[in-house]
C-alpha cells in the first residue's frame, strides 16, 4: 500500500502545483474577487473561501487549491472515524486506497470546484447523523449535539452545491422507512436541526430575490425543462457509462455484493448508505433520459459505501492499479499535454484551454499599452476567467450569447470605450462581440503548441468605440 499511496500523493502534488486552473476553477476564483451573497451558477461557499485565501495569501496555484488541502484532511479524517466506528480494527488504509483510486474522487478532491467542499461536508454530516441515530435507537434519546452538528455540516454542503439535496433526501428516507426512527417526527429537535440546515438558503434566497430568481430558474430549466422533448439516449449512456468508469468496475461489483450480504454490524449505517445512494442514482438516471445529468452530480451517492466495502471486497490491488494508471494519465493530460489533441483538432476544447495563457496575456498587455485604459473583453466566460486569473485582473469582461456571472458584474458597459478582445475557435468573436464595436482591427493569431503538436489558436484584436 505504501507504494500506491506515495504514487497517488506525488500525482496530487504535481497537479496542485503545476496544472493551470481549469476554466471553472478560474471562474470560481474570480467569483471570490467579487464578493456577493450568492452567484448565478452555484451557492457561494467556494467563492467566499477563494476570496478569503486570495486576500490573505495572494494569487498562485498553491493558494487556489489550498482549500482543497484542508478539505482533504477533514474528509479522510472523517473516513478514519467511520472505519474505526464500523470495523473496530484499522481498515482505514484499505478504505482510503479505494477512495483515492476512484478517478471520480481523485479528480474532484483535487479541483478547486465546489465539489470538494460538498463531499467533505456531506460525509461529516452523515457520520454525525448516524452516530446520533444509533444512540437514539439504543437509549431513545440520542446525543443532541451530534444531531445539531450534523445539521450544521449539511448547511455547509448546501452552501457548496445544490445537489446536497440528495443527501438530505437520503437522511429523510432513512427516518421515514425505519419504523424505530419514526418517533423522531414528534421530536422538536428534528425540526430545530432542519431549521439549522435551512439557514444555508438565506444568502442564496437573498441573491435570488435581488436577481429575479435567475439561479433557481437556471437549474430548473437545465434539469427538468429540456429544450427538445423526448428520451435522450446519448445523455443517458453518457451518464451511466462514465459513472461506471470514474467509479471503478471493481467497486461496482463490491456495491452489488453489499446488497446481497448481511453485514456483521449493529448500526443504522448501511440503511443510511443505501438511501443516500439510491434516490440520487435513480433520480439522476431518470433526468439523464429526459434532459442532462453529468456523472459528477452523483458524487455524494457513493461516499458511505466505501467504508462498507472491506466486508466484501478483495480486489484492492487491482483497483489501485486501475486508479493509478487513469490518474497518471489525467495529471499528464492536465499539466503537460492534452492527449485528446492527438485525436483531431476539435475534440475536448475544455482541456485545450488549459494551455497558452501566458502567451495570450503577453500579447494582450502589449496591445493594451497602445490604447487608453482599454477594457479587456473575451467571447466566453471560460476564456474571460482564464485571462483574469493569468493577469490577476478581476475586471475582465465576457460578452457572449449565454447568461453567466459576468452579466451580473457588467450590466452597464461604458459607451465609446476601446478594448482588447480575446477569442478562440470554440467561441469566435464574430458571433456576438465584434458587433458591439464601431470597428475592430485584424486579429493577431496565437498558435499554441506543445512538443510540436498544435493544440489551439487564440485571436487578439483591438475594438474601437463600444456600443452598449
Tab-separated table of C-alpha atoms in Angstrom:
chain	number	residue	atom	x	y	z
A	1	UNK	CA	0.000	0.000	0.000
A	2	UNK	CA	2.894	2.364	0.704
A	3	UNK	CA	3.878	2.393	-2.972
A	4	UNK	CA	0.349	3.231	-4.107
A	5	UNK	CA	-0.146	5.984	-1.543
A	6	UNK	CA	3.191	7.599	-2.386
A	7	UNK	CA	2.349	7.442	-6.088
A	8	UNK	CA	-1.087	8.999	-5.628
A	9	UNK	CA	0.368	11.675	-3.331
A	10	UNK	CA	3.050	12.539	-5.897
A	11	UNK	CA	0.410	12.865	-8.628
A	12	UNK	CA	-1.696	15.105	-6.411
A	13	UNK	CA	1.265	17.402	-5.634
A	14	UNK	CA	2.187	17.643	-9.328
A	15	UNK	CA	-1.373	18.555	-10.221
A	16	UNK	CA	-1.803	21.117	-7.435
A	17	UNK	CA	1.492	22.852	-8.181
A	18	UNK	CA	1.717	22.735	-11.958
A	19	UNK	CA	-1.742	22.477	-13.555
A	20	UNK	CA	-3.087	25.777	-14.845
A	21	UNK	CA	-6.568	26.369	-13.429
A	22	UNK	CA	-9.340	24.576	-15.233
A	23	UNK	CA	-11.734	27.141	-16.725
A	24	UNK	CA	-14.220	26.626	-13.913
A	25	UNK	CA	-11.517	26.815	-11.242
A	26	UNK	CA	-10.551	30.233	-12.623
A	27	UNK	CA	-14.236	31.159	-12.858
A	28	UNK	CA	-14.870	30.380	-9.191
A	29	UNK	CA	-11.636	32.113	-8.195
A	30	UNK	CA	-12.968	35.193	-9.981
A	31	UNK	CA	-16.227	34.932	-8.051
A	32	UNK	CA	-14.144	35.243	-4.906
A	33	UNK	CA	-12.825	38.570	-6.176
A	34	UNK	CA	-16.449	39.825	-6.465
A	35	UNK	CA	-17.942	39.104	-3.049
A	36	UNK	CA	-21.716	38.595	-3.087
A	37	UNK	CA	-24.473	36.785	-1.211
A	38	UNK	CA	-24.512	34.049	-3.827
A	39	UNK	CA	-23.899	33.515	-7.534
A	40	UNK	CA	-25.762	32.553	-10.669
A	41	UNK	CA	-24.298	29.095	-11.242
A	42	UNK	CA	-23.760	27.823	-7.692
A	43	UNK	CA	-24.051	28.692	-3.986
A	44	UNK	CA	-21.332	30.917	-2.552
A	45	UNK	CA	-19.125	28.950	-0.134
A	46	UNK	CA	-16.279	28.104	-2.543
A	47	UNK	CA	-16.207	31.720	-3.781
A	48	UNK	CA	-16.135	33.094	-0.237
A	49	UNK	CA	-13.214	30.827	0.644
A	50	UNK	CA	-11.340	31.697	-2.556
A	51	UNK	CA	-11.807	35.390	-1.862
A	52	UNK	CA	-10.512	34.997	1.689
A	53	UNK	CA	-7.466	32.965	0.639
A	54	UNK	CA	-6.551	35.383	-2.125
A	55	UNK	CA	-6.855	38.393	0.182
A	56	UNK	CA	-4.609	36.700	2.760
A	57	UNK	CA	-2.024	34.940	0.596
A	58	UNK	CA	-2.254	36.400	-2.902
A	59	UNK	CA	-2.813	34.568	-6.167
A	60	UNK	CA	-0.995	31.350	-7.025
A	61	UNK	CA	-1.794	27.775	-7.980
A	62	UNK	CA	-0.949	26.706	-4.423
A	63	UNK	CA	-3.301	29.277	-2.865
A	64	UNK	CA	-6.030	28.451	-5.374
A	65	UNK	CA	-6.049	24.818	-4.227
A	66	UNK	CA	-5.129	25.447	-0.597
A	67	UNK	CA	-8.787	24.964	0.486
A	68	UNK	CA	-8.624	21.501	-1.080
A	69	UNK	CA	-5.755	20.599	1.222
A	70	UNK	CA	-7.840	21.394	4.303
A	71	UNK	CA	-10.973	19.727	2.947
A	72	UNK	CA	-8.945	16.599	2.095
A	73	UNK	CA	-7.641	16.394	5.650
A	74	UNK	CA	-11.160	16.753	7.074
A	75	UNK	CA	-12.542	14.304	4.508
A	76	UNK	CA	-10.120	11.482	5.241
A	77	UNK	CA	-10.163	12.096	8.988
A	78	UNK	CA	-13.935	11.586	8.866
A	79	UNK	CA	-13.393	8.333	6.980
A	80	UNK	CA	-10.939	7.325	9.707
A	81	UNK	CA	-13.605	7.914	12.371
A	82	UNK	CA	-16.166	5.978	10.321
A	83	UNK	CA	-13.842	2.995	9.819
A	84	UNK	CA	-12.961	2.833	13.491
A	85	UNK	CA	-16.679	3.007	14.340
A	86	UNK	CA	-17.708	0.259	11.901
A	87	UNK	CA	-14.837	-2.200	11.943
A	88	UNK	CA	-13.330	-1.871	15.417
A	89	UNK	CA	-9.999	-2.533	13.696
A	90	UNK	CA	-7.994	-0.371	11.362
A	91	UNK	CA	-9.332	-0.923	7.845
A	92	UNK	CA	-8.781	2.781	7.163
A	93	UNK	CA	-5.896	2.341	4.746
A	94	UNK	CA	-7.953	-0.016	2.599
A	95	UNK	CA	-10.857	2.428	2.516
A	96	UNK	CA	-8.552	5.342	1.745
A	97	UNK	CA	-6.986	3.356	-1.105
A	98	UNK	CA	-10.441	2.584	-2.531
A	99	UNK	CA	-11.342	6.276	-2.494
A	100	UNK	CA	-8.144	7.749	-3.937
A	101	UNK	CA	-8.033	5.064	-6.646
A	102	UNK	CA	-11.532	6.038	-7.805
A	103	UNK	CA	-10.907	8.605	-10.566
A	104	UNK	CA	-14.083	10.479	-9.586
A	105	UNK	CA	-12.674	11.359	-6.180
A	106	UNK	CA	-9.072	11.756	-7.286
A	107	UNK	CA	-10.254	14.411	-9.737
A	108	UNK	CA	-12.808	16.236	-7.633
A	109	UNK	CA	-10.834	16.245	-4.420
A	110	UNK	CA	-8.136	17.982	-6.483
A	111	UNK	CA	-10.113	20.561	-8.454
A	112	UNK	CA	-10.840	23.880	-6.712
A	113	UNK	CA	-14.505	23.432	-7.564
A	114	UNK	CA	-17.455	23.316	-5.193
A	115	UNK	CA	-17.430	19.517	-5.083
A	116	UNK	CA	-14.572	19.043	-2.616
A	117	UNK	CA	-16.499	21.105	-0.074
A	118	UNK	CA	-19.767	19.346	-0.904
A	119	UNK	CA	-18.471	15.825	-0.342
A	120	UNK	CA	-16.499	16.755	2.780
A	121	UNK	CA	-19.451	18.484	4.456
A	122	UNK	CA	-21.840	15.717	3.338
A	123	UNK	CA	-19.613	12.966	4.742
A	124	UNK	CA	-19.210	14.779	8.059
A	125	UNK	CA	-22.959	15.364	8.266
A	126	UNK	CA	-23.758	11.716	7.512
A	127	UNK	CA	-21.283	10.404	10.087
A	128	UNK	CA	-22.636	12.648	12.830
A	129	UNK	CA	-26.246	11.798	11.969
A	130	UNK	CA	-25.505	8.054	12.011
A	131	UNK	CA	-23.901	8.339	15.437
A	132	UNK	CA	-26.949	10.245	16.677
A	133	UNK	CA	-29.406	7.715	15.200
A	134	UNK	CA	-27.510	4.741	16.630
A	135	UNK	CA	-27.593	6.161	20.157
A	136	UNK	CA	-31.237	7.158	19.634
A	137	UNK	CA	-32.064	3.532	18.812
A	138	UNK	CA	-30.158	2.435	21.911
A	139	UNK	CA	-31.485	4.804	24.583
A	140	UNK	CA	-34.446	6.536	22.908
A	141	UNK	CA	-32.808	9.915	23.225
A	142	UNK	CA	-29.551	10.197	21.297
A	143	UNK	CA	-26.839	12.820	21.619
A	144	UNK	CA	-28.466	16.111	20.690
A	145	UNK	CA	-25.196	17.831	19.877
A	146	UNK	CA	-24.488	15.276	17.138
A	147	UNK	CA	-27.851	15.945	15.502
A	148	UNK	CA	-27.297	19.696	15.508
A	149	UNK	CA	-23.675	19.346	14.358
A	150	UNK	CA	-24.876	17.140	11.503
A	151	UNK	CA	-27.345	19.865	10.528
A	152	UNK	CA	-24.590	22.499	10.561
A	153	UNK	CA	-22.415	20.320	8.307
A	154	UNK	CA	-25.378	19.765	5.984
A	155	UNK	CA	-25.899	23.526	5.793
A	156	UNK	CA	-22.281	23.867	4.609
A	157	UNK	CA	-22.982	21.189	1.992
A	158	UNK	CA	-25.953	23.233	0.758
A	159	UNK	CA	-23.767	26.343	0.691
A	160	UNK	CA	-21.358	24.410	-1.517
A	161	UNK	CA	-23.655	22.912	-4.120
A	162	UNK	CA	-27.371	22.419	-4.644
A	163	UNK	CA	-27.195	18.660	-5.111
A	164	UNK	CA	-26.667	18.353	-1.364
A	165	UNK	CA	-30.434	17.927	-1.596
A	166	UNK	CA	-29.812	14.262	-2.463
A	167	UNK	CA	-28.029	13.774	0.860
A	168	UNK	CA	-30.930	15.377	2.708
A	169	UNK	CA	-33.377	13.131	0.842
A	170	UNK	CA	-31.345	10.103	1.900
A	171	UNK	CA	-31.491	11.203	5.543
A	172	UNK	CA	-35.239	11.761	5.360
A	173	UNK	CA	-35.820	8.410	3.638
A	174	UNK	CA	-33.880	6.650	6.419
A	175	UNK	CA	-36.071	8.098	9.143
A	176	UNK	CA	-39.348	7.527	7.333
A	177	UNK	CA	-38.607	3.924	6.295
A	178	UNK	CA	-37.142	2.760	9.625
A	179	UNK	CA	-40.080	2.213	11.971
A	180	UNK	CA	-37.931	2.585	15.085
A	181	UNK	CA	-36.901	6.089	13.979
A	182	UNK	CA	-40.347	7.451	13.118
A	183	UNK	CA	-40.929	8.811	16.657
A	184	UNK	CA	-38.327	11.417	15.706
A	185	UNK	CA	-41.070	13.153	13.741
A	186	UNK	CA	-42.602	14.003	17.129
A	187	UNK	CA	-39.284	15.268	18.482
A	188	UNK	CA	-38.812	19.020	18.235
A	189	UNK	CA	-35.049	18.563	17.964
A	190	UNK	CA	-35.517	17.182	14.452
A	191	UNK	CA	-37.252	20.389	13.367
A	192	UNK	CA	-34.619	22.548	15.028
A	193	UNK	CA	-31.999	20.592	13.061
A	194	UNK	CA	-33.947	21.106	9.827
A	195	UNK	CA	-34.113	24.831	10.561
A	196	UNK	CA	-30.355	24.897	11.146
A	197	UNK	CA	-29.707	23.163	7.818
A	198	UNK	CA	-32.038	25.546	6.003
A	199	UNK	CA	-30.117	28.590	7.218
A	200	UNK	CA	-27.816	27.872	4.262
A	201	UNK	CA	-30.603	29.081	1.999
A	202	UNK	CA	-30.617	32.597	3.477
A	203	UNK	CA	-27.801	34.112	1.347
A	204	UNK	CA	-28.969	32.121	-1.677
A	205	UNK	CA	-32.530	33.431	-1.362
A	206	UNK	CA	-31.315	36.994	-0.770
A	207	UNK	CA	-29.334	36.836	-4.023
A	208	UNK	CA	-32.200	35.286	-5.968
A	209	UNK	CA	-34.737	37.809	-4.697
A	210	UNK	CA	-32.424	40.572	-5.876
A	211	UNK	CA	-31.898	38.903	-9.264
A	212	UNK	CA	-35.349	37.703	-10.314
A	213	UNK	CA	-34.699	34.124	-9.069
A	214	UNK	CA	-32.443	33.528	-12.061
A	215	UNK	CA	-30.276	30.947	-10.301
A	216	UNK	CA	-33.238	28.777	-9.347
A	217	UNK	CA	-34.734	29.150	-12.807
A	218	UNK	CA	-31.437	28.176	-14.409
A	219	UNK	CA	-31.322	24.865	-12.542
A	220	UNK	CA	-34.966	24.043	-13.173
A	221	UNK	CA	-34.573	24.739	-16.877
A	222	UNK	CA	-31.325	22.819	-17.056
A	223	UNK	CA	-32.611	19.678	-15.323
A	224	UNK	CA	-36.328	19.246	-15.921
A	225	UNK	CA	-37.277	21.582	-18.769
A	226	UNK	CA	-35.302	20.352	-21.785
A	227	UNK	CA	-35.339	22.368	-24.978
A	228	UNK	CA	-36.028	19.229	-27.017
A	229	UNK	CA	-38.619	16.845	-25.519
A	230	UNK	CA	-38.265	13.094	-25.731
A	231	UNK	CA	-35.963	10.351	-24.498
A	232	UNK	CA	-32.252	11.225	-24.677
A	233	UNK	CA	-30.278	8.018	-25.231
A	234	UNK	CA	-26.967	9.864	-25.700
A	235	UNK	CA	-27.021	11.728	-22.352
A	236	UNK	CA	-28.305	8.577	-20.631
A	237	UNK	CA	-25.419	6.497	-21.947
A	238	UNK	CA	-23.006	9.306	-21.162
A	239	UNK	CA	-24.156	9.475	-17.537
A	240	UNK	CA	-24.252	5.729	-16.909
A	241	UNK	CA	-21.119	4.664	-18.795
A	242	UNK	CA	-18.933	7.461	-17.454
A	243	UNK	CA	-20.215	6.689	-13.930
A	244	UNK	CA	-19.116	3.068	-14.400
A	245	UNK	CA	-15.688	4.316	-15.487
A	246	UNK	CA	-14.918	7.001	-12.896
A	247	UNK	CA	-16.048	4.722	-10.066
A	248	UNK	CA	-14.042	1.607	-10.977
A	249	UNK	CA	-15.841	-1.587	-12.029
A	250	UNK	CA	-14.250	-3.360	-9.053
A	251	UNK	CA	-16.095	-1.012	-6.690
A	252	UNK	CA	-19.373	-1.500	-8.564
A	253	UNK	CA	-19.008	-5.261	-8.083
A	254	UNK	CA	-18.459	-4.597	-4.396
A	255	UNK	CA	-21.531	-2.354	-4.218
A	256	UNK	CA	-23.609	-5.160	-5.728
A	257	UNK	CA	-22.203	-7.665	-3.216
A	258	UNK	CA	-23.163	-5.342	-0.376
A	259	UNK	CA	-26.802	-5.616	-1.449
A	260	UNK	CA	-26.665	-9.408	-1.064
A	261	UNK	CA	-24.693	-9.535	2.184
A	262	UNK	CA	-25.907	-9.257	5.747
A	263	UNK	CA	-23.216	-7.143	7.336
A	264	UNK	CA	-21.938	-8.006	10.841
A	265	UNK	CA	-22.524	-4.556	12.323
A	266	UNK	CA	-25.167	-3.226	14.668
A	267	UNK	CA	-25.668	0.218	13.204
A	268	UNK	CA	-28.097	2.188	11.062
A	269	UNK	CA	-25.111	2.963	8.827
A	270	UNK	CA	-25.947	0.532	5.965
A	271	UNK	CA	-29.503	1.885	5.821
A	272	UNK	CA	-28.309	5.481	5.555
A	273	UNK	CA	-25.716	4.470	2.948
A	274	UNK	CA	-28.421	2.722	0.896
A	275	UNK	CA	-30.781	5.696	0.954
A	276	UNK	CA	-28.062	8.237	0.161
A	277	UNK	CA	-27.109	6.107	-2.855
A	278	UNK	CA	-30.476	5.037	-4.291
A	279	UNK	CA	-32.589	8.234	-4.695
A	280	UNK	CA	-29.646	10.184	-6.094
A	281	UNK	CA	-28.620	7.499	-8.574
A	282	UNK	CA	-32.136	6.694	-9.755
A	283	UNK	CA	-33.170	10.358	-9.887
A	284	UNK	CA	-30.179	11.444	-11.954
A	285	UNK	CA	-30.511	8.450	-14.253
A	286	UNK	CA	-34.101	9.468	-14.979
A	287	UNK	CA	-33.043	13.087	-15.531
A	288	UNK	CA	-30.358	11.908	-17.965
A	289	UNK	CA	-33.101	10.260	-20.045
A	290	UNK	CA	-35.113	13.460	-20.463
A	291	UNK	CA	-32.627	16.298	-20.083
A	292	UNK	CA	-28.999	16.335	-18.956
A	293	UNK	CA	-27.205	14.862	-15.961
A	294	UNK	CA	-23.451	14.896	-15.517
A	295	UNK	CA	-21.673	11.985	-13.854
A	296	UNK	CA	-20.247	14.105	-11.053
A	297	UNK	CA	-23.671	15.323	-9.959
A	298	UNK	CA	-23.908	11.915	-8.282
A	299	UNK	CA	-20.671	12.348	-6.366
A	300	UNK	CA	-22.301	12.136	-2.921
A	301	UNK	CA	-24.051	8.830	-3.692
A	302	UNK	CA	-21.008	6.588	-3.162
A	303	UNK	CA	-19.475	8.263	-0.109
A	304	UNK	CA	-20.912	5.960	2.559
A	305	UNK	CA	-20.451	2.779	0.524
A	306	UNK	CA	-16.648	2.744	0.535
A	307	UNK	CA	-16.275	2.077	4.301
A	308	UNK	CA	-18.544	-0.967	3.874
A	309	UNK	CA	-16.520	-2.500	1.043
A	310	UNK	CA	-13.873	-4.161	3.277
A	311	UNK	CA	-16.619	-6.552	4.396
A	312	UNK	CA	-16.987	-7.939	0.858
A	313	UNK	CA	-14.103	-6.551	-1.234
A	314	UNK	CA	-10.871	-8.328	-2.176
A	315	UNK	CA	-9.607	-6.562	-5.312
A	316	UNK	CA	-7.695	-3.751	-3.598
A	317	UNK	CA	-4.542	-4.156	-5.689
A	318	UNK	CA	-6.454	-4.378	-8.986
A	319	UNK	CA	-8.426	-1.218	-8.222
A	320	UNK	CA	-5.289	0.605	-7.085
A	321	UNK	CA	-3.525	-0.220	-10.366
A	322	UNK	CA	-6.622	0.821	-12.349
A	323	UNK	CA	-6.905	4.121	-10.498
A	324	UNK	CA	-3.186	4.865	-10.607
A	325	UNK	CA	-2.978	4.421	-14.374
A	326	UNK	CA	-6.003	6.631	-15.027
A	327	UNK	CA	-4.872	9.265	-12.503
A	328	UNK	CA	-1.377	9.412	-14.016
A	329	UNK	CA	-2.850	9.856	-17.497
A	330	UNK	CA	-5.172	12.607	-16.251
A	331	UNK	CA	-2.383	14.518	-14.488
A	332	UNK	CA	-0.222	14.336	-17.623
A	333	UNK	CA	-3.229	15.441	-19.684
A	334	UNK	CA	-3.904	18.472	-17.450
A	335	UNK	CA	-0.344	19.577	-16.742
A	336	UNK	CA	1.902	18.574	-19.667
A	337	UNK	CA	-0.024	17.862	-22.851
A	338	UNK	CA	-3.747	17.409	-23.655
A	339	UNK	CA	-3.767	13.896	-25.085
A	340	UNK	CA	-7.030	14.481	-26.937
A	341	UNK	CA	-5.117	16.865	-29.213
A	342	UNK	CA	-3.682	13.723	-30.812
A	343	UNK	CA	-7.145	12.616	-31.926
A	344	UNK	CA	-8.257	15.582	-34.010
A	345	UNK	CA	-8.357	19.384	-33.927
A	346	UNK	CA	-11.785	19.790	-32.343
A	347	UNK	CA	-12.189	17.234	-29.556
A	348	UNK	CA	-12.105	18.194	-25.857
A	349	UNK	CA	-11.962	22.001	-26.157
A	350	UNK	CA	-12.123	22.341	-22.363
A	351	UNK	CA	-8.752	20.669	-21.830
A	352	UNK	CA	-7.143	22.646	-24.648
A	353	UNK	CA	-7.991	25.843	-22.764
A	354	UNK	CA	-5.523	24.919	-20.025
A	355	UNK	CA	-2.651	25.842	-22.310
A	356	UNK	CA	-1.283	29.038	-23.820
A	357	UNK	CA	-2.471	31.720	-21.408
A	358	UNK	CA	0.979	33.072	-20.632
A	359	UNK	CA	1.459	33.786	-24.340
A	360	UNK	CA	-2.024	35.267	-24.667
A	361	UNK	CA	-1.575	37.544	-21.662
A	362	UNK	CA	1.718	38.871	-23.044
A	363	UNK	CA	0.075	39.883	-26.332
A	364	UNK	CA	-2.934	41.380	-24.517
A	365	UNK	CA	-0.669	43.506	-22.335
A	366	UNK	CA	1.278	44.650	-25.391
A	367	UNK	CA	-1.890	45.623	-27.273
A	368	UNK	CA	-3.413	47.303	-24.222
A	369	UNK	CA	-0.444	49.672	-23.943
A	370	UNK	CA	-1.368	51.166	-27.328
A	371	UNK	CA	-4.861	52.135	-26.096
A	372	UNK	CA	-6.133	54.440	-23.381
A	373	UNK	CA	-7.152	52.283	-20.395
A	374	UNK	CA	-8.948	49.754	-22.581
A	375	UNK	CA	-11.465	47.162	-21.470
A	376	UNK	CA	-10.352	43.531	-21.597
A	377	UNK	CA	-13.059	41.524	-23.340
A	378	UNK	CA	-13.390	37.864	-24.305
A	379	UNK	CA	-16.053	35.837	-26.092
A	380	UNK	CA	-16.909	33.368	-23.323
A	381	UNK	CA	-16.839	33.027	-19.542
A	382	UNK	CA	-14.133	30.352	-19.754
A	383	UNK	CA	-11.622	32.485	-21.618
A	384	UNK	CA	-12.540	35.547	-19.540
A	385	UNK	CA	-11.904	33.631	-16.312
A	386	UNK	CA	-8.605	32.170	-17.512
A	387	UNK	CA	-7.383	35.564	-18.717
A	388	UNK	CA	-8.478	37.234	-15.471
A	389	UNK	CA	-6.574	34.646	-13.444
A	390	UNK	CA	-3.438	34.815	-15.608
A	391	UNK	CA	-3.363	38.619	-15.475
A	392	UNK	CA	-4.663	38.793	-11.888
A	393	UNK	CA	-7.287	41.235	-13.131
A	394	UNK	CA	-10.809	40.962	-11.743
A	395	UNK	CA	-12.235	43.345	-14.356
A	396	UNK	CA	-12.025	41.156	-17.460
A	397	UNK	CA	-15.395	41.073	-19.260
A	398	UNK	CA	-17.126	38.208	-21.085
A	399	UNK	CA	-19.576	39.084	-23.849
A	400	UNK	CA	-21.457	36.035	-25.134
A	401	UNK	CA	-24.896	34.756	-26.041
A	402	UNK	CA	-25.376	32.846	-22.785
A	403	UNK	CA	-26.161	34.131	-19.310
A	404	UNK	CA	-23.304	33.748	-16.842
A	405	UNK	CA	-21.986	35.524	-13.781
A	406	UNK	CA	-20.303	38.198	-15.913
A	407	UNK	CA	-23.752	39.505	-16.885
A	408	UNK	CA	-24.353	40.450	-13.246
A	409	UNK	CA	-20.987	42.150	-12.795
A	410	UNK	CA	-21.056	44.177	-16.017
A	411	UNK	CA	-24.679	45.135	-16.583
A	412	UNK	CA	-23.866	48.575	-17.997
A	413	UNK	CA	-20.755	48.789	-20.132
A	414	UNK	CA	-19.359	52.277	-20.872
A	415	UNK	CA	-20.185	53.649	-24.321
A	416	UNK	CA	-17.290	54.577	-26.563
A	417	UNK	CA	-14.588	52.634	-24.738
A	418	UNK	CA	-11.886	50.821	-26.638
A	419	UNK	CA	-10.998	47.239	-25.784
A	420	UNK	CA	-8.596	44.395	-26.333
A	421	UNK	CA	-10.634	41.380	-27.440
A	422	UNK	CA	-9.623	37.733	-26.949
A	423	UNK	CA	-11.418	34.852	-28.662
A	424	UNK	CA	-10.842	31.347	-29.978
A	425	UNK	CA	-12.367	28.931	-32.464
A	426	UNK	CA	-14.664	27.411	-29.813
A	427	UNK	CA	-16.400	30.752	-29.219
A	428	UNK	CA	-15.452	33.058	-32.114
A	429	UNK	CA	-15.664	36.799	-31.534
A	430	UNK	CA	-17.694	37.119	-34.736
A	431	UNK	CA	-20.705	35.538	-33.028
A	432	UNK	CA	-21.502	38.381	-30.606
A	433	UNK	CA	-18.514	40.506	-29.622
A	434	UNK	CA	-17.444	42.301	-32.800
A	435	UNK	CA	-20.894	43.769	-33.417
A	436	UNK	CA	-20.555	45.622	-30.110
A	437	UNK	CA	-17.825	47.888	-31.524
A	438	UNK	CA	-17.762	50.534	-34.225
A	439	UNK	CA	-14.740	48.862	-35.771
A	440	UNK	CA	-12.108	46.268	-34.936
A	441	UNK	CA	-8.584	45.514	-36.048
A	442	UNK	CA	-7.372	42.414	-37.809
A	443	UNK	CA	-6.689	39.627	-35.317
A	444	UNK	CA	-3.296	38.563	-34.077
A	445	UNK	CA	-3.262	34.755	-34.144
A	446	UNK	CA	-1.561	32.967	-31.252
A	447	UNK	CA	-0.933	29.344	-32.157
A	448	UNK	CA	-0.470	27.197	-29.051
A	449	UNK	CA	1.683	24.114	-29.490
A	450	UNK	CA	3.254	21.563	-27.186
A	451	UNK	CA	6.020	19.204	-28.368
A	452	UNK	CA	5.393	20.453	-31.882
A	453	UNK	CA	1.722	19.401	-31.803
A	454	UNK	CA	-0.894	22.085	-32.469
A	455	UNK	CA	-3.381	22.482	-29.616
A	456	UNK	CA	-5.457	25.548	-30.498
A	457	UNK	CA	-5.477	29.142	-31.725
A	458	UNK	CA	-6.356	32.276	-29.791
A	459	UNK	CA	-7.101	35.574	-31.500
A	460	UNK	CA	-6.374	39.033	-30.078
A	461	UNK	CA	-7.979	42.131	-31.626
A	462	UNK	CA	-8.461	45.765	-30.778
A	463	UNK	CA	-12.015	47.038	-30.608
A	464	UNK	CA	-12.816	50.728	-31.007
A	465	UNK	CA	-15.939	52.509	-29.761
A	466	UNK	CA	-18.004	50.111	-27.652
A	467	UNK	CA	-21.743	50.318	-28.290
A	468	UNK	CA	-23.565	49.162	-25.154
